[in-house]
mmCIF file of C-alpha atoms in Angstrom:
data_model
loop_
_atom_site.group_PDB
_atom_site.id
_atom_site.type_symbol
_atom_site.label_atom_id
_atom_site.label_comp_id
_atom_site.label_asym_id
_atom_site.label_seq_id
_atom_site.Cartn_x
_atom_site.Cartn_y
_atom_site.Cartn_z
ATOM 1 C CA UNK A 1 0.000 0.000 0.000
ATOM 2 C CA UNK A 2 1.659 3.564 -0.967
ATOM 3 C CA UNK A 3 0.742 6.599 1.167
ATOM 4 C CA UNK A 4 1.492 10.170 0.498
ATOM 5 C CA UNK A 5 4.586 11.923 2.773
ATOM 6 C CA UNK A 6 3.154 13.307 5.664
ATOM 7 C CA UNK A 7 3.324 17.223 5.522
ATOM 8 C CA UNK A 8 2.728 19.564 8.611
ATOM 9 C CA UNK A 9 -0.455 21.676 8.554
ATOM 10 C CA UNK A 10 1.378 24.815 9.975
ATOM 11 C CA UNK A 11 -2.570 26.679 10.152
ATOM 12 C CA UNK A 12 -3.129 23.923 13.182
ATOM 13 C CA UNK A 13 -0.177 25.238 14.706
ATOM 14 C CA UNK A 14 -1.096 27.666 17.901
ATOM 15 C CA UNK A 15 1.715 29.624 19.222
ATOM 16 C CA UNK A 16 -0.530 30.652 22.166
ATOM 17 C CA UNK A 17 -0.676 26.865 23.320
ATOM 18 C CA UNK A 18 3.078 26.686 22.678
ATOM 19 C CA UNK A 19 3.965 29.013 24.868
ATOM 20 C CA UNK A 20 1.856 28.185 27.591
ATOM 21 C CA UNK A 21 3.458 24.700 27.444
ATOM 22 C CA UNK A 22 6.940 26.162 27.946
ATOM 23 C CA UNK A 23 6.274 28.595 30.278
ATOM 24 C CA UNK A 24 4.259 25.828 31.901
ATOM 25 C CA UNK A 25 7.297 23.291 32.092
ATOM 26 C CA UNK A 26 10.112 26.093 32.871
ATOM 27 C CA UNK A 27 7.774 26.224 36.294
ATOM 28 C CA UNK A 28 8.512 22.240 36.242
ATOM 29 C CA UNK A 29 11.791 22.620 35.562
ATOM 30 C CA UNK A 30 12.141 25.112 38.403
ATOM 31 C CA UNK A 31 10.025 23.096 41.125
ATOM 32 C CA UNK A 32 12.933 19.921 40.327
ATOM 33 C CA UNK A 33 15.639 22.255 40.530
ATOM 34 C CA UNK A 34 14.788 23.570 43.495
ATOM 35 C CA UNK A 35 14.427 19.823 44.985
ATOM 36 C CA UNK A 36 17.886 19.281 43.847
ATOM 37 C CA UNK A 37 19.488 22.332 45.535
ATOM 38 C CA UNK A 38 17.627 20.822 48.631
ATOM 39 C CA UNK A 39 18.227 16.966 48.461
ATOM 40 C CA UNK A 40 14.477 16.531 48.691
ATOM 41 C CA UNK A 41 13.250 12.969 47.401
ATOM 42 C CA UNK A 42 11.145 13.319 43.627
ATOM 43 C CA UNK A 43 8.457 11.000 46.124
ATOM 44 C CA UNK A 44 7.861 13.554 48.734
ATOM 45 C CA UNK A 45 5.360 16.105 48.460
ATOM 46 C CA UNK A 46 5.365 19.531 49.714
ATOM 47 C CA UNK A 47 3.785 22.523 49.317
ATOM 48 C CA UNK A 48 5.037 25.628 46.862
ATOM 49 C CA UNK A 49 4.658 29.032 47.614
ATOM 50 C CA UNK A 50 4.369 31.236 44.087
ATOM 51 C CA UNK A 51 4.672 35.050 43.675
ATOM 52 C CA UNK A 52 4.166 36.993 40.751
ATOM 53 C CA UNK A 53 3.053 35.850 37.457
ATOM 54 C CA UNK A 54 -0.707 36.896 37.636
ATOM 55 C CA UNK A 55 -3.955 34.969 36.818
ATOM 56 C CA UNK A 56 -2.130 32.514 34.750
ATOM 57 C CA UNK A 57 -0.335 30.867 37.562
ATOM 58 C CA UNK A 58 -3.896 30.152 38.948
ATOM 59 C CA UNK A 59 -4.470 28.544 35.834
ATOM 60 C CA UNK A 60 -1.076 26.121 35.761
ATOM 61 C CA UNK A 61 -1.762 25.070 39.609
ATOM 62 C CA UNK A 62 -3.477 21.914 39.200
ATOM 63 C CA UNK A 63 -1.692 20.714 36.073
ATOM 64 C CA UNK A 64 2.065 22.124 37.786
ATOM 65 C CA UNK A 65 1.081 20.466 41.116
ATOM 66 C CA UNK A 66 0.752 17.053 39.689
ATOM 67 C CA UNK A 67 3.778 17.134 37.150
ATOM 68 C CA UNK A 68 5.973 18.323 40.104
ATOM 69 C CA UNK A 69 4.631 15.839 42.708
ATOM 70 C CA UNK A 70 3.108 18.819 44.952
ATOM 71 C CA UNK A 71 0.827 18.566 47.875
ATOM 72 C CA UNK A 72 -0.408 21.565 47.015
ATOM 73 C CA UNK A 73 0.055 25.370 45.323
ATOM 74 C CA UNK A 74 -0.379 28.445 47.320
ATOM 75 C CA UNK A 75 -0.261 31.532 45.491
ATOM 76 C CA UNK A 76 0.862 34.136 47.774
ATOM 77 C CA UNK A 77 1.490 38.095 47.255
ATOM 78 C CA UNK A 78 5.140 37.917 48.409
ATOM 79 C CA UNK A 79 7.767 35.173 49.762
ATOM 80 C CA UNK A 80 7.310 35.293 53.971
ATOM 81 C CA UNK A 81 10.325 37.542 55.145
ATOM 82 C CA UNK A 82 12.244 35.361 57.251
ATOM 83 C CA UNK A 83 11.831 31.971 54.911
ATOM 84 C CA UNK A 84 15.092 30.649 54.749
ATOM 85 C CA UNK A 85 14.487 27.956 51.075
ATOM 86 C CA UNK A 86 16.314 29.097 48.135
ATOM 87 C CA UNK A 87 13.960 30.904 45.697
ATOM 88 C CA UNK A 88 13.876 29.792 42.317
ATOM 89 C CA UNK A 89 12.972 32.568 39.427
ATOM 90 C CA UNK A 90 11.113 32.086 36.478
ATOM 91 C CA UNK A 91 10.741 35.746 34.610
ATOM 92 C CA UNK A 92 8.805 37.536 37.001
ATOM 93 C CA UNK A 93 7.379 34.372 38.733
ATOM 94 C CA UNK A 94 9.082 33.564 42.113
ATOM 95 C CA UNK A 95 8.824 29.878 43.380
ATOM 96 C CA UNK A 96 9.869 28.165 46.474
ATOM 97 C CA UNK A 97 8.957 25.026 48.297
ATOM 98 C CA UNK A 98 7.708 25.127 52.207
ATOM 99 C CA UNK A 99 9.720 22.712 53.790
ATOM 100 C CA UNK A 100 11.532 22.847 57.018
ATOM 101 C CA UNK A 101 15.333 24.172 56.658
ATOM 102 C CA UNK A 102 18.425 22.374 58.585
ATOM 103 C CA UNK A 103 19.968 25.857 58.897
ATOM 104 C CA UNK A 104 23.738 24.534 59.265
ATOM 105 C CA UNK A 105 22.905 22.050 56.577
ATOM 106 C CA UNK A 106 21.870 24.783 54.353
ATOM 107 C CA UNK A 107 24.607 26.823 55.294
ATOM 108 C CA UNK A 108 27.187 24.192 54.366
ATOM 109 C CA UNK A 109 25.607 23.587 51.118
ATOM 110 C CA UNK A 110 25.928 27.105 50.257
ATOM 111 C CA UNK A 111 29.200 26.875 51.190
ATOM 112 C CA UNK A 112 29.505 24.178 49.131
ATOM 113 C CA UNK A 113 28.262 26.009 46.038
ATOM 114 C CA UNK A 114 30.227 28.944 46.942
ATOM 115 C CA UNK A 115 33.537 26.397 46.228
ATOM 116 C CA UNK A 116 32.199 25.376 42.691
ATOM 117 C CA UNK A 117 32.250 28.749 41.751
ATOM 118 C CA UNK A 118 35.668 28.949 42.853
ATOM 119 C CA UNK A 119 37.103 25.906 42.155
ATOM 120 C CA UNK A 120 35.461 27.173 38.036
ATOM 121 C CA UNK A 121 37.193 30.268 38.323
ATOM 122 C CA UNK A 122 40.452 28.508 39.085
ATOM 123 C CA UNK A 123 39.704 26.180 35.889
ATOM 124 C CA UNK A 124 39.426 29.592 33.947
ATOM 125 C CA UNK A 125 42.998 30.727 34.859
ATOM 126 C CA UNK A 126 42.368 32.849 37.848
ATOM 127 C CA UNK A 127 43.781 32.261 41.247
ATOM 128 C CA UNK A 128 40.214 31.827 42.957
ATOM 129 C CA UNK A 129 37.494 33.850 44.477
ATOM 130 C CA UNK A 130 37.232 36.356 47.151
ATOM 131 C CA UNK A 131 33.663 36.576 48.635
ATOM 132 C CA UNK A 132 31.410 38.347 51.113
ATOM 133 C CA UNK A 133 27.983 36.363 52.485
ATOM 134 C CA UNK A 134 25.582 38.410 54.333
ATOM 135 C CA UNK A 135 23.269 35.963 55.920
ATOM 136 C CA UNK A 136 23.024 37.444 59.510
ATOM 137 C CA UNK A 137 25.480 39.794 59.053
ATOM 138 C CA UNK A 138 27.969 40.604 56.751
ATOM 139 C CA UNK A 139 30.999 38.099 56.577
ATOM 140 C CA UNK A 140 33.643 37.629 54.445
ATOM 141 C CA UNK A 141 37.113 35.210 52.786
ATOM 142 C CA UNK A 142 39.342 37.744 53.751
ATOM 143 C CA UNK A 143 38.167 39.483 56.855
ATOM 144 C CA UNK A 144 41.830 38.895 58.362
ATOM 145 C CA UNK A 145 43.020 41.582 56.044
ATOM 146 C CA UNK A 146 40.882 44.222 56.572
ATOM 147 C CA UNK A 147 40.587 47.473 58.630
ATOM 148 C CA UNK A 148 38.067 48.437 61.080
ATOM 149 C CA UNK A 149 34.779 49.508 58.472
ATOM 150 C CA UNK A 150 36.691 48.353 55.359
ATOM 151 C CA UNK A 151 33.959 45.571 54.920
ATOM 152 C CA UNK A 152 31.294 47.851 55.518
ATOM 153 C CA UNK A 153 32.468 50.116 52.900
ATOM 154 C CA UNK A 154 32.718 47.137 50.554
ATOM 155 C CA UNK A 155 29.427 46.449 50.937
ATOM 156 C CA UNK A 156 28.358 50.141 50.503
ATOM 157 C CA UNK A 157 30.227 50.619 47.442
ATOM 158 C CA UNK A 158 28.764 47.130 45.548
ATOM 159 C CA UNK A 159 25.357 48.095 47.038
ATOM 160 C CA UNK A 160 25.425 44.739 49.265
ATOM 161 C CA UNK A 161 22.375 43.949 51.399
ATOM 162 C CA UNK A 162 21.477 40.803 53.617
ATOM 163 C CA UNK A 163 21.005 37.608 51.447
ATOM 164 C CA UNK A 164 23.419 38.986 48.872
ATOM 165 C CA UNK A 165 26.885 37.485 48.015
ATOM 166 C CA UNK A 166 29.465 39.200 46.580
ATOM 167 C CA UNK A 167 32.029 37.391 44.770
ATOM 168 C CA UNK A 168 35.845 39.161 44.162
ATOM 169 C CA UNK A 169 38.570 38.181 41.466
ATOM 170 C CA UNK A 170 41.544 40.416 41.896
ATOM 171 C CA UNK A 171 44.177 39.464 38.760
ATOM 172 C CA UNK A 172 45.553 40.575 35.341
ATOM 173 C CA UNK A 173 42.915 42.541 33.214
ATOM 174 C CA UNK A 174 42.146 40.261 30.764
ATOM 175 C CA UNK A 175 41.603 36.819 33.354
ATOM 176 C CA UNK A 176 39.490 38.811 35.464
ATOM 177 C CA UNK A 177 36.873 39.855 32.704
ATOM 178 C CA UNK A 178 37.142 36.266 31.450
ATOM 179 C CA UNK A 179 35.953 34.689 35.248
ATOM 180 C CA UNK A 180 33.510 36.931 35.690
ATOM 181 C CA UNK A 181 32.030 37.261 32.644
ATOM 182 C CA UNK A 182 31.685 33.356 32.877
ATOM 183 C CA UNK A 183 30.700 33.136 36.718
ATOM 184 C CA UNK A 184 28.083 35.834 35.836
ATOM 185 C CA UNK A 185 26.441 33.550 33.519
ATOM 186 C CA UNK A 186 26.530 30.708 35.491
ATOM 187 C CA UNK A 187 24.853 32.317 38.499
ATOM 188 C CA UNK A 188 22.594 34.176 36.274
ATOM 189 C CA UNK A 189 21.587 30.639 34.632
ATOM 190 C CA UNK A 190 21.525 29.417 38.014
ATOM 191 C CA UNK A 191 18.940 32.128 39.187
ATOM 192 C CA UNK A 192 16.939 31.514 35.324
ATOM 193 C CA UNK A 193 17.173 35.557 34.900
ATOM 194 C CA UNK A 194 18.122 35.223 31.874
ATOM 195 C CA UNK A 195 15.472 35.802 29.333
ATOM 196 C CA UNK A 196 14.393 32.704 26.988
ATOM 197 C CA UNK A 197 13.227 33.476 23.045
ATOM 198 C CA UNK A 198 14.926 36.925 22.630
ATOM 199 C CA UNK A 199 17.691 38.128 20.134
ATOM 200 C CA UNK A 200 19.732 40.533 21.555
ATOM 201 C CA UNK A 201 22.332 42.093 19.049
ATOM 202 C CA UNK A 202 25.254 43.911 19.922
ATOM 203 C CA UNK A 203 27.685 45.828 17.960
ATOM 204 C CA UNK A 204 31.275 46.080 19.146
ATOM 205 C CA UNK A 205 33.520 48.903 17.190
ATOM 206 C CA UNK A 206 37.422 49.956 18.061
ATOM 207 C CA UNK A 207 38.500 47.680 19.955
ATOM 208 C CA UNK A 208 42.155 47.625 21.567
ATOM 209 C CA UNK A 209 44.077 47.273 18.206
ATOM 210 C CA UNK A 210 47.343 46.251 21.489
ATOM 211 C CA UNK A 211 47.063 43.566 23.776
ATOM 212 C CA UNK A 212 50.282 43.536 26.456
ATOM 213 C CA UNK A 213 52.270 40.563 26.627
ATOM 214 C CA UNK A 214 52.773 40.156 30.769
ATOM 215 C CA UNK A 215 55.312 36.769 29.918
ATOM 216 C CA UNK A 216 57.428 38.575 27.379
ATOM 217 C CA UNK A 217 56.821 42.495 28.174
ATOM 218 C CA UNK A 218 56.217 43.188 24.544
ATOM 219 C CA UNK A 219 53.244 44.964 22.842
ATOM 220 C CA UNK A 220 51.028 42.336 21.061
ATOM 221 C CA UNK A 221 48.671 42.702 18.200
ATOM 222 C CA UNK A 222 45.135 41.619 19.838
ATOM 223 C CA UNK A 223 43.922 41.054 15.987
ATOM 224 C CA UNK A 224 46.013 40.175 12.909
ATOM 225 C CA UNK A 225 48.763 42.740 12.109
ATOM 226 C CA UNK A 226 46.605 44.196 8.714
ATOM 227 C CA UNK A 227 43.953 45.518 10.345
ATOM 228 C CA UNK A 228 43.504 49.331 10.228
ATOM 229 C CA UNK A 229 43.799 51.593 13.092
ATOM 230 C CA UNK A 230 41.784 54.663 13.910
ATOM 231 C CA UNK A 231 43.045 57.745 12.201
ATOM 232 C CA UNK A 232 43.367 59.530 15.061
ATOM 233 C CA UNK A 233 45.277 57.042 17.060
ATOM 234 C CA UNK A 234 48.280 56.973 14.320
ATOM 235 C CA UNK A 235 50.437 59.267 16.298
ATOM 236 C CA UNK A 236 50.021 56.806 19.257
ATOM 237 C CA UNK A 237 51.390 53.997 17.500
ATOM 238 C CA UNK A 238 55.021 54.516 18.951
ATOM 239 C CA UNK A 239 54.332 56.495 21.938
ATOM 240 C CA UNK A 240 51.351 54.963 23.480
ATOM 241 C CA UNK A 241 50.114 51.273 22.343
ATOM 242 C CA UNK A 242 47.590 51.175 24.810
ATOM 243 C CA UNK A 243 45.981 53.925 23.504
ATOM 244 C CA UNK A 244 45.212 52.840 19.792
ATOM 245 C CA UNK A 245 41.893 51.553 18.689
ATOM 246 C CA UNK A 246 41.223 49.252 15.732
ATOM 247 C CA UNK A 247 38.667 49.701 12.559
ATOM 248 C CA UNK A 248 37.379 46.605 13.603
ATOM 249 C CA UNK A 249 33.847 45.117 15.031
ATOM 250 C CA UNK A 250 32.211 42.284 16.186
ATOM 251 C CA UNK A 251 28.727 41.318 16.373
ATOM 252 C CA UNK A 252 27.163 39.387 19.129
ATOM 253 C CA UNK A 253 24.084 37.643 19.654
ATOM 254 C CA UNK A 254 23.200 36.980 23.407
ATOM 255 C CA UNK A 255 26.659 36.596 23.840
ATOM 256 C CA UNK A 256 28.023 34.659 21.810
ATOM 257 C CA UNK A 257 30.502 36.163 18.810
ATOM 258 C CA UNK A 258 28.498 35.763 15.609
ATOM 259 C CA UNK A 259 31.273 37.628 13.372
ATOM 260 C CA UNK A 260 34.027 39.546 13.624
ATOM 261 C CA UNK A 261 35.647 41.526 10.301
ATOM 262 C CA UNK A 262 37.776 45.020 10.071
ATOM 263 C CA UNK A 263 39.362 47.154 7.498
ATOM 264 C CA UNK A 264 42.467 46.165 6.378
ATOM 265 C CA UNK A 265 45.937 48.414 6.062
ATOM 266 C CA UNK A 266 46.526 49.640 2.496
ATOM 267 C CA UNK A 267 48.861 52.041 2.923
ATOM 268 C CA UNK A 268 52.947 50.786 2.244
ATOM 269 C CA UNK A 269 54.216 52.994 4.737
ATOM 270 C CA UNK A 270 51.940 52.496 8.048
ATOM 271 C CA UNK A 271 52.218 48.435 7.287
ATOM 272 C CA UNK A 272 55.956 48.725 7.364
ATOM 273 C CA UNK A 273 55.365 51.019 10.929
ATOM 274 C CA UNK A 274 52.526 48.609 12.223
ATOM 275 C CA UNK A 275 55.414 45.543 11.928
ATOM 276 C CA UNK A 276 58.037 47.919 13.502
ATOM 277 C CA UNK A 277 55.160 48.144 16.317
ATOM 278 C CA UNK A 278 55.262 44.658 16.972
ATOM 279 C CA UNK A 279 59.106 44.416 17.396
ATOM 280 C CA UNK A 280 59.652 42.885 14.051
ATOM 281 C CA UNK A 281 63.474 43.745 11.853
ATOM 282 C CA UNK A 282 63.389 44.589 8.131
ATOM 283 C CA UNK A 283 64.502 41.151 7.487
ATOM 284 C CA UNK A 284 61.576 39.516 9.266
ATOM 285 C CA UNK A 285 59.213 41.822 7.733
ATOM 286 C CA UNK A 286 60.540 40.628 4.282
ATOM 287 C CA UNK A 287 60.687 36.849 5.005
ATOM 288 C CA UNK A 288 57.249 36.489 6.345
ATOM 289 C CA UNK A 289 55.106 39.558 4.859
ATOM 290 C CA UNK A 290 57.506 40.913 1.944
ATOM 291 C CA UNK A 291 54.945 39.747 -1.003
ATOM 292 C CA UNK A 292 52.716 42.046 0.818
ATOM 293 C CA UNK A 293 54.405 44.763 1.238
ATOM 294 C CA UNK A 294 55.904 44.626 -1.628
ATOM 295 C CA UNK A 295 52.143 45.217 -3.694
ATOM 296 C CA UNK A 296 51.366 47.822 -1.594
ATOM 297 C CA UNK A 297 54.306 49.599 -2.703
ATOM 298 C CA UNK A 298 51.898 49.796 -6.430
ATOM 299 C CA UNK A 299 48.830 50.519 -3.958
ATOM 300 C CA UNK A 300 45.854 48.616 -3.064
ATOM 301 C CA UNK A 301 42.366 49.759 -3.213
ATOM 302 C CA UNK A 302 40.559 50.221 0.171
ATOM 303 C CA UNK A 303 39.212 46.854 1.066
ATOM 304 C CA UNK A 304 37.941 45.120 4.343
ATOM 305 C CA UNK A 305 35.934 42.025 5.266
ATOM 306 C CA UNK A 306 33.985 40.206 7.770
ATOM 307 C CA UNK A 307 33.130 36.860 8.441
ATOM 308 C CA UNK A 308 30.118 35.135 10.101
ATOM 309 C CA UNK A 309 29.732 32.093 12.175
ATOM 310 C CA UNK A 310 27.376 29.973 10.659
ATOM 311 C CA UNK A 311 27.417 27.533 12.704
ATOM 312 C CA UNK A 312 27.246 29.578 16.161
ATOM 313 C CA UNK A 313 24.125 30.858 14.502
ATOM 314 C CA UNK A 314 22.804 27.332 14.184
ATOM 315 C CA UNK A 315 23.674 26.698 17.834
ATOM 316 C CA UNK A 316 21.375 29.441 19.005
ATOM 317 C CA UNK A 317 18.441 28.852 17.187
ATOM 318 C CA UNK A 318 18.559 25.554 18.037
ATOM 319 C CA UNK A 319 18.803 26.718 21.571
ATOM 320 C CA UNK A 320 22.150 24.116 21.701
ATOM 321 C CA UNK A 321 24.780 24.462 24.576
ATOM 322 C CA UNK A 322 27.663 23.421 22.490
ATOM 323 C CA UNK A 323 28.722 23.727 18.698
ATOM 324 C CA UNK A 324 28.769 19.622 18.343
ATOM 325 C CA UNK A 325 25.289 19.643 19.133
ATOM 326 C CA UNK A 326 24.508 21.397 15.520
ATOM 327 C CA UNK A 327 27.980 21.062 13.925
ATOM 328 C CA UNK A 328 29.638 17.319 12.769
ATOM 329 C CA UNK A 329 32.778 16.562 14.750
ATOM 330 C CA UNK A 330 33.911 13.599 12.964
ATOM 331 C CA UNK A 331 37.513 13.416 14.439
ATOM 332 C CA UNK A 332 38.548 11.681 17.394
ATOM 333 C CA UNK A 333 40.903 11.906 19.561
ATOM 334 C CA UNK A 334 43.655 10.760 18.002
ATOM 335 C CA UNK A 335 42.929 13.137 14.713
ATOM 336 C CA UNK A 336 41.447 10.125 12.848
ATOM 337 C CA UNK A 337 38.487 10.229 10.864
ATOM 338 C CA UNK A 338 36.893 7.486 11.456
ATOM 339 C CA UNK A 339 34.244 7.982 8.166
ATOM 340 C CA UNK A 340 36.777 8.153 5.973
ATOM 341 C CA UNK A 341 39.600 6.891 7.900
ATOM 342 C CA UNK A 342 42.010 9.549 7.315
ATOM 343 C CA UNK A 343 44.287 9.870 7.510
ATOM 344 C CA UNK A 344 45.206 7.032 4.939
ATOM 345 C CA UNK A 345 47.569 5.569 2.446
ATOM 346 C CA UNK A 346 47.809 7.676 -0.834
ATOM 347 C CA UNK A 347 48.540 6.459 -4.486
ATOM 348 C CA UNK A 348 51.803 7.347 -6.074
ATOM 349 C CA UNK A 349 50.465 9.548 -8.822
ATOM 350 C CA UNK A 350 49.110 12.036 -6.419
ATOM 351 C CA UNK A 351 51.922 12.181 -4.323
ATOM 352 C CA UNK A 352 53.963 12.138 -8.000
ATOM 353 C CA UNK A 353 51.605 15.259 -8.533
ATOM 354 C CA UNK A 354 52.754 17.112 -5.269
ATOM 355 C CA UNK A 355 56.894 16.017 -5.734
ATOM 356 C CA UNK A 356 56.976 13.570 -2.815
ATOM 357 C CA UNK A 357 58.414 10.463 -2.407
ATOM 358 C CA UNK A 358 57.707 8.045 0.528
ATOM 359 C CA UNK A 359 60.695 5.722 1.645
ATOM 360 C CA UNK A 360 60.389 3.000 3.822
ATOM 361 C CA UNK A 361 62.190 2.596 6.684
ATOM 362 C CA UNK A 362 63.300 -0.654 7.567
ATOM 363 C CA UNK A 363 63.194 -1.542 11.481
ATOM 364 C CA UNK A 364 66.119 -2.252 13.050
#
């Protein structure tokens, strides 16, 4: 018997429904979470307490209090003052199960937490993590090293308040923007405040064209060495390193580099003083880059480029956490491919073709 290919009726499709499912199971999601943070059993049931969110939590109750294994949902204006649970966010919806709290348990597996974060920003390259906890009062990993009031001012100047924690990296420039740019996201997926189904596009223009070298003590190029500088940041090119800015840009969605391009150094002259910048002779100039700069001694026309990331695009559509979720990664660990296993033997005409000859080596 032959049947026709199924095809979707996309006019049955109701984006309403949709997103009341998801919004529906990120309340799930939250609920098991929070048992997790707790070490509460799937099998017991307990109450939740939910703020915020309107009529529509009303509406979810029954249907969130059986897929979560709930004795019950109370919908309540605001989370009781002194409750001591962890809170779990869902956009503006606030969730947290009523369940008796082993305060030194709880503090320990804050604690506990507290050294993930730590032992992550070590993994990054950083040293660790200074932190202040306010529970009942303010307290801190390196109280031994402060003044009288120097916490308190601390705590001013981040805007710190009871129930906050404050986490520190003190390093080089670049590895402290790296481990907190990546601790921020992993508390801020942690907390779910970051917004689901949203494109948020940035545009990133003159960037450090410099980067310093700490092992070597040398001036760096943070992009490749054609790239054009700012006009007005020529005269700064032997004086002041730090101070020159690239024609260059990225653009990033929530995030995540999507492509990165810049215009490119036509001018003989500046090339040559760009390599000088970088600490490069005449002769190494000419041995790596001399076809180069040898054409733009005729002149080039102005001429830059970008590129885009294809498959990081793919990746967030697909709302994947990693590039191999959307991207083939055929090679192992070894470099083999084990589709085509390459690498292989190859016929003497092509290797005739490219001027190489294999010998064999006999073993002694």
């Amino acid at each position: 018997m032959l049947a026709a290919y199924p095809h979707a009726d996309l006019s049955r499709l109701d984006p309403a429904a949709e997103a009341k499912v998801e919004r529906l199971k990120a309340l799930a999601y939250a609920c098991r979470n929070l048992r997790g943070e707790m070490n509460v059993s799937p099998a017991q049931r307990m109450p939740l307490l939910v703020a915020g969110g309107g009529a529509e939590i009303a509406e979810y109750a029954p249907i969130l209090q059986a897929l979560a294994k709930l004795s019950e949902v109370q919908i309540v204006a605001d989370m009781p003052a002194d409750a001591l649970a962890p809170v779990a966010v869902v956009g503006e919806t606030r969730l947290m199960l009523k369940v008796e709290i082993d305060i030194a348990a709880e503090r320990e597996r804050l604690a506990k937490e507290i050294d993930k974060l730590v032992d992550h920003a070590k993994g990054i390259g950083a040293k660790g993590l200074a932190y202040i906890r306010w529970a009942d009062e303010p307290n801190c990993s390196f109280k031994k090293f402060l003044a009288d009031g120097d916490l308190e001012k601390i705590c001013s100047a981040v805007d710190a308040q009871q129930g906050d924690l404050v986490l520190i990296c003190a390093d080089k420039t670049k590895t402290v923007l790296s481990t907190l740019g990546a601790i921020r996201l992993i508390c801020a997926k942690k907390l779910d405040v970051i917004p689901e189904d949203q494109y948020n596009f940035l545009w990133i223009t003159e960037m450090p064209f410099f980067e310093y070298d700490e092992d070597n003590n040398i001036w760096v190029a943070a992009h490749h060495p054609f790239t054009m500088p700012m006009e007005e940041c020529l005269d700064y090119l032997d004086s002041d390193p730090a101070n020159v800015r690239a024609k260059a840009w990225d653009l990033v969605l929530n995030g995540t580099e999507l492509s990165s391009g810049s215009m490119r150094i036509t001018d003989f002259e500046l090339q040559q003083k760009m390599f000088e910048a970088l600490g490069m002779t005449d002769e190494e100039i000419q041995a790596k880059f001399g076809f180069l700069v040898d054409a733009y001694r005729y002149a080039a026309p102005p001429h830059g480029g970008m590129g885009i990331g294809l498959d990081r695009l793919a990746m967030i559509m697909c709302k994947a956490d990693s590039l191999r979720d959307v991207t083939a990664f055929p090679k192992v660990q070894n470099a083999s491919e084990i589709m085509s296993e390459c690498p292989s033997t190859v016929d003497k005409d092509s290797l005739d073709i490219l001027g190489i000859a294999v010998t064999a080596k006999e073993e002694e």
